[in-house]
Coordinates of C-alpha atoms in Angstrom, one line a residue:
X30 CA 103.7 126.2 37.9
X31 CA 105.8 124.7 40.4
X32 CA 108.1 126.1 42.9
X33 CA 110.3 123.3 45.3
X34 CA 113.4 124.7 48.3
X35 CA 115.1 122.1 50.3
X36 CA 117.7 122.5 52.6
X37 CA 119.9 120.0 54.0
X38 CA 121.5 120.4 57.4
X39 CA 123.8 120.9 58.6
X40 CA 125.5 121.1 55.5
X41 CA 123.5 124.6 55.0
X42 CA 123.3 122.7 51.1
X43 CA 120.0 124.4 49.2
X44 CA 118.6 123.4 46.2
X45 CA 115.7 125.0 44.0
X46 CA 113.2 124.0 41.2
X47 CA 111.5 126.0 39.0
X48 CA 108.4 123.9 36.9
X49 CA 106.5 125.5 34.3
X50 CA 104.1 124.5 31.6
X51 CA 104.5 126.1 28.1
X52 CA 102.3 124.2 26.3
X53 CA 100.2 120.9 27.1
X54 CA 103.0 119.6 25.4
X55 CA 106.3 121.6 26.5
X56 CA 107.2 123.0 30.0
X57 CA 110.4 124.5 31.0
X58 CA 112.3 123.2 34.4
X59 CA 115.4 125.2 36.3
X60 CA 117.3 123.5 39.1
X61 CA 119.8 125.0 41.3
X62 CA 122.2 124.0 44.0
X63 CA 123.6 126.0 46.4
X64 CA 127.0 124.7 48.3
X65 CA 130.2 125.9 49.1
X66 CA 131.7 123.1 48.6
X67 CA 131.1 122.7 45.0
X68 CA 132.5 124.9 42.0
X69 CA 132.3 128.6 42.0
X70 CA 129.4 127.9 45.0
X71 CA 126.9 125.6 43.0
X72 CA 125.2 125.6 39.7
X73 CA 122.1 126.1 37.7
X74 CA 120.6 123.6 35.1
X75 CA 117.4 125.0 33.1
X76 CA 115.5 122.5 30.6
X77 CA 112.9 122.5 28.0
X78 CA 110.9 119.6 27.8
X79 CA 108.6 118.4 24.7
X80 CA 106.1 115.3 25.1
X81 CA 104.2 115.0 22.0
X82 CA 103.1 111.1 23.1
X83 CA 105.1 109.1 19.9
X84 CA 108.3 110.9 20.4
X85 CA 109.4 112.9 23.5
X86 CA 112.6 115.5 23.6
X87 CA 114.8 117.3 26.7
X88 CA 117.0 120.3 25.6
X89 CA 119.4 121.2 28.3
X90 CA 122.1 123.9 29.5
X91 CA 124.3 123.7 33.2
X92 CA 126.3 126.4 34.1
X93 CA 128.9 123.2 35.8
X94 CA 131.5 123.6 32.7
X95 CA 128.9 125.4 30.4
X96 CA 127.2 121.9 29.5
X97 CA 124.9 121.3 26.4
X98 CA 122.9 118.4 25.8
X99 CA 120.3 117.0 24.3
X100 CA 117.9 113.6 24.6
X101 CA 115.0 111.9 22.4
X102 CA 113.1 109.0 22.6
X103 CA 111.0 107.7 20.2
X104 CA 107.8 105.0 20.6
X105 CA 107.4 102.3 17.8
X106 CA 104.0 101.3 17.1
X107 CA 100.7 103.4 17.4
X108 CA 99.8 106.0 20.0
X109 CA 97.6 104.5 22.8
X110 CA 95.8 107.7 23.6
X111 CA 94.9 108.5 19.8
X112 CA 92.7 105.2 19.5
X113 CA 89.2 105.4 18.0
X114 CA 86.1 104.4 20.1
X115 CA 86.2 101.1 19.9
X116 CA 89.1 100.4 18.8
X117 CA 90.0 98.2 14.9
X118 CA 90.4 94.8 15.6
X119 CA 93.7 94.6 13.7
X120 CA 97.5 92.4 14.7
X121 CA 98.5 96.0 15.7
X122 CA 95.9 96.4 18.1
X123 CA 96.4 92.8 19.7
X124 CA 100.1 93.8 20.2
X125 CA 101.2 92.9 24.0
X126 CA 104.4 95.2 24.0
X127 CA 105.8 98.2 23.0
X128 CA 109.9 99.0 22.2
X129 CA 111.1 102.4 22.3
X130 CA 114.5 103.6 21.7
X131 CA 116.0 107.1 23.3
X132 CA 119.8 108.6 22.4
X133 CA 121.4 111.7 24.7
X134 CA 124.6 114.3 23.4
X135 CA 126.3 116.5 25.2
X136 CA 129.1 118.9 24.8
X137 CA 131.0 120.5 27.5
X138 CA 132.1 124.1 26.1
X139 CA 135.2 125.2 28.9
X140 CA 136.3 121.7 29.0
X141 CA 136.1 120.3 25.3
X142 CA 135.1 116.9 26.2
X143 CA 131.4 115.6 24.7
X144 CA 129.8 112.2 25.4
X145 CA 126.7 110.5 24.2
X146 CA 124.4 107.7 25.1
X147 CA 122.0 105.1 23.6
X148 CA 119.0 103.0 25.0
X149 CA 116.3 100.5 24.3
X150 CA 113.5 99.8 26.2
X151 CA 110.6 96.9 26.0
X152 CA 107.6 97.3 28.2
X153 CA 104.6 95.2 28.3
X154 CA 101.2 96.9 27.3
X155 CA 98.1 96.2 29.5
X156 CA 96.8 93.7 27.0
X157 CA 99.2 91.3 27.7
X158 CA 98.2 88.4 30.1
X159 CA 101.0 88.0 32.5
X160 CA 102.7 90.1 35.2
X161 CA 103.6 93.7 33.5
X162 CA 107.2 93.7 32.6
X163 CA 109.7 96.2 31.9
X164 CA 113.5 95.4 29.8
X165 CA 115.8 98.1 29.8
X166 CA 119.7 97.9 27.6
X167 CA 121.7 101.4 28.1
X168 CA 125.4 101.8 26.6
X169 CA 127.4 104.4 26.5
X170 CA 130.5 103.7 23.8
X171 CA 133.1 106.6 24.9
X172 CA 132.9 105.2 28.8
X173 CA 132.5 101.8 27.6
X174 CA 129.5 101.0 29.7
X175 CA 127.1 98.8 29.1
X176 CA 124.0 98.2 31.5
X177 CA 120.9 95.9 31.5
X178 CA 117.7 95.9 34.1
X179 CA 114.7 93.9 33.9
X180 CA 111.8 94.7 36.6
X181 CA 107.9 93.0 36.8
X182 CA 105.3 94.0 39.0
X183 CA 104.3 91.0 41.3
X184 CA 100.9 91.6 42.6
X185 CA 99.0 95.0 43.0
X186 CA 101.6 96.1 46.2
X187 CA 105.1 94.7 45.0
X188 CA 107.5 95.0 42.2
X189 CA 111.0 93.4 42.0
X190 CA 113.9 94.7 39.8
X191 CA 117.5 93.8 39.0
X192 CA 120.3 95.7 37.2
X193 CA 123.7 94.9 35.9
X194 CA 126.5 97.1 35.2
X195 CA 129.4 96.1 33.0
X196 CA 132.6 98.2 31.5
X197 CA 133.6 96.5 28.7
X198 CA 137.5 98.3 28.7
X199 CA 138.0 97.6 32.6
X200 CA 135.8 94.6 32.6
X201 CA 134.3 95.5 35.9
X202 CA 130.7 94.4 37.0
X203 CA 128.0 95.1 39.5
X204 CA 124.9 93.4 40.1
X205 CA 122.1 95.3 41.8
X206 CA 118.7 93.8 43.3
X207 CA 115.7 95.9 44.8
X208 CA 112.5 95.9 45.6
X209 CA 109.3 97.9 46.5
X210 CA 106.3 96.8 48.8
X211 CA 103.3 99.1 49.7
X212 CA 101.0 99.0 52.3
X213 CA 97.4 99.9 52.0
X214 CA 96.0 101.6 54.7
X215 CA 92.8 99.9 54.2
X216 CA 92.3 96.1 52.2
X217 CA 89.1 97.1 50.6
X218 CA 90.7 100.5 49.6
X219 CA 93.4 102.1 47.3
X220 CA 94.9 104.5 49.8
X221 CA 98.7 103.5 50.6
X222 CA 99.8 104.1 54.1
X223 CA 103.8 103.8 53.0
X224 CA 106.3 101.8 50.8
X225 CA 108.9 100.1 51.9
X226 CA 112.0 100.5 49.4
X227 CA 115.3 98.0 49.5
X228 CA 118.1 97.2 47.4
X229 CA 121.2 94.7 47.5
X230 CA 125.0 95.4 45.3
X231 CA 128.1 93.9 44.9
X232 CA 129.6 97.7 44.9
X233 CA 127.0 100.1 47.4
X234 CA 126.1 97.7 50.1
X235 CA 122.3 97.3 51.2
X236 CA 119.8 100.3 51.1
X237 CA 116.8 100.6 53.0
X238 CA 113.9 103.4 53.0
X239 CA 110.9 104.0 54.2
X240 CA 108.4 106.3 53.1
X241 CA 105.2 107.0 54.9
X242 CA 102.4 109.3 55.4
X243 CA 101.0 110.5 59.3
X244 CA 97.7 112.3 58.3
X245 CA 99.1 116.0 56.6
X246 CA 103.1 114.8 57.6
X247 CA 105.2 113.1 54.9
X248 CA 107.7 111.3 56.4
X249 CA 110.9 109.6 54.6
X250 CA 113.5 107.6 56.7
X251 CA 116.9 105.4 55.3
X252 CA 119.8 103.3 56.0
X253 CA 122.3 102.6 54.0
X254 CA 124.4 99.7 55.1
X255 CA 128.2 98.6 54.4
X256 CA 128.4 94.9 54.5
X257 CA 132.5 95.4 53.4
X258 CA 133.2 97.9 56.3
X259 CA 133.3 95.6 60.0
X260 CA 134.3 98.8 61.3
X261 CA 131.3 101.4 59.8
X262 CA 129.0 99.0 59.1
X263 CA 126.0 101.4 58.9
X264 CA 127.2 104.2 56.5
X265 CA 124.2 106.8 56.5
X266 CA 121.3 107.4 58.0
X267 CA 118.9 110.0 56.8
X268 CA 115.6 111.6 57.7
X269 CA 113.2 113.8 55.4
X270 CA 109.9 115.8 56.8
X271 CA 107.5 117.2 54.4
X272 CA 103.9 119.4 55.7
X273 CA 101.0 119.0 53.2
X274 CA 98.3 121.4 54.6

């Protein structure tokens, strides 16, 4: 069991998690915000969550206009962790990547509008010989939304990603770059000291953060920078604290 507060000043904003496994294969999650600026003072999302390796499920309900929904994703091929000791030598076993393909619905009850979702992903398995890669294709036909990332680890402390957004009824696009570097606190050890996290976009600017460790402190830091706005060019700047005794 799990139980998360975080408050965010001075905005007095709270939120809450609730974590709790069922099952090795099902645990139940509730989230709640706290904020008097949002709807009847904030809102309460509880989940159930099933994991059963080949096919995974979420089942969710939000009290923010009495939301239903539900996701699935599904793994073609064979399950990794039910392989025999030592494993067939078949052309499924010398297979250097996996697809899976997920689909979300939901169904607002006080405001009659529903949505759905659909996505495929192809990741690289760790037989296959080059850097491991990850594809991602996400659309969503009601909004008209289309979106497309492909990310690769370079190396043992850096992976790149990029990400583009297109709406195919307004025809607008976005193009998004990050990356993530981590430090090692020692070479010949594999104890990271921080990562650095960035990110470029047509639409949000430049985004940098920080997150570090100071023996039992936690430390986040950001930036998030404007290069649109001459006048505000830096357009946040936060700082998050976390005690691990």
């Amino acid at each position: 069991m799990l139980l998360f507060g975080r408050m965010y000043l001075p905005t007095s904003t709270l939120e809450a998690l609730y974590l709790k496994r069922v099952k090795p294969t099902t645990q139940f999650r509730i989230t709640g915000v706290s904020d008097g600026r949002l709807k009847s003072g904030g809102t309460i999302m509880a989940m159930m969550q099933h994991d059963f390796g080949k096919w995974s499920g979420e089942y969710l309900y939000s009290t923010d206009g009495a939301l239903i929904g539900a996701r699935g994703l599904y793994n073609f091929g064979r399950d990794p962790r039910k392989q025999p000791n030592p494993p067939p030598r078949t052309s499924d076993e010398k297979a250097i990547g996996r697809f899976s393909m997920g689909a979300e619905f939901y169904y607002g009850i006080l405001n009659k509008s529903a949505g759905m979702s659909t996505g495929l992903r192809y990741t690289t398995l760790p037989t296959h010989p080059n850097a491991p890669t990850t594809m991602t294709l996400t659309l969503t036909p009601l909004m008209g939304s289309l979106s497309a990332t492909y990310a690769i680890k370079a190396g043992e402390t850096a992976s790149f990603c990029s990400r583009f957004d297109f709406n195919m009824y307004s025809y607008e696009s976005d193009l998004s770059l990050g990356c993530e570097v981590w430090r090692r606190e020692d070479v010949e050890k594999e104890d990271f000291a921080g990562v650095l996290k960035a990110r470029i976009s047509q639409t949000s600017g430049i985004g940098l953060l920080w997150e570090g460790r100071l023996k039992h402190l936690l430390f986040s830091v950001g930036a998030g920078i404007d290069l649109r706005r001459k006048d505000q060019l830096v357009r946040a700047v936060g700082l998050e604290l976390q005690y691990s005794s």
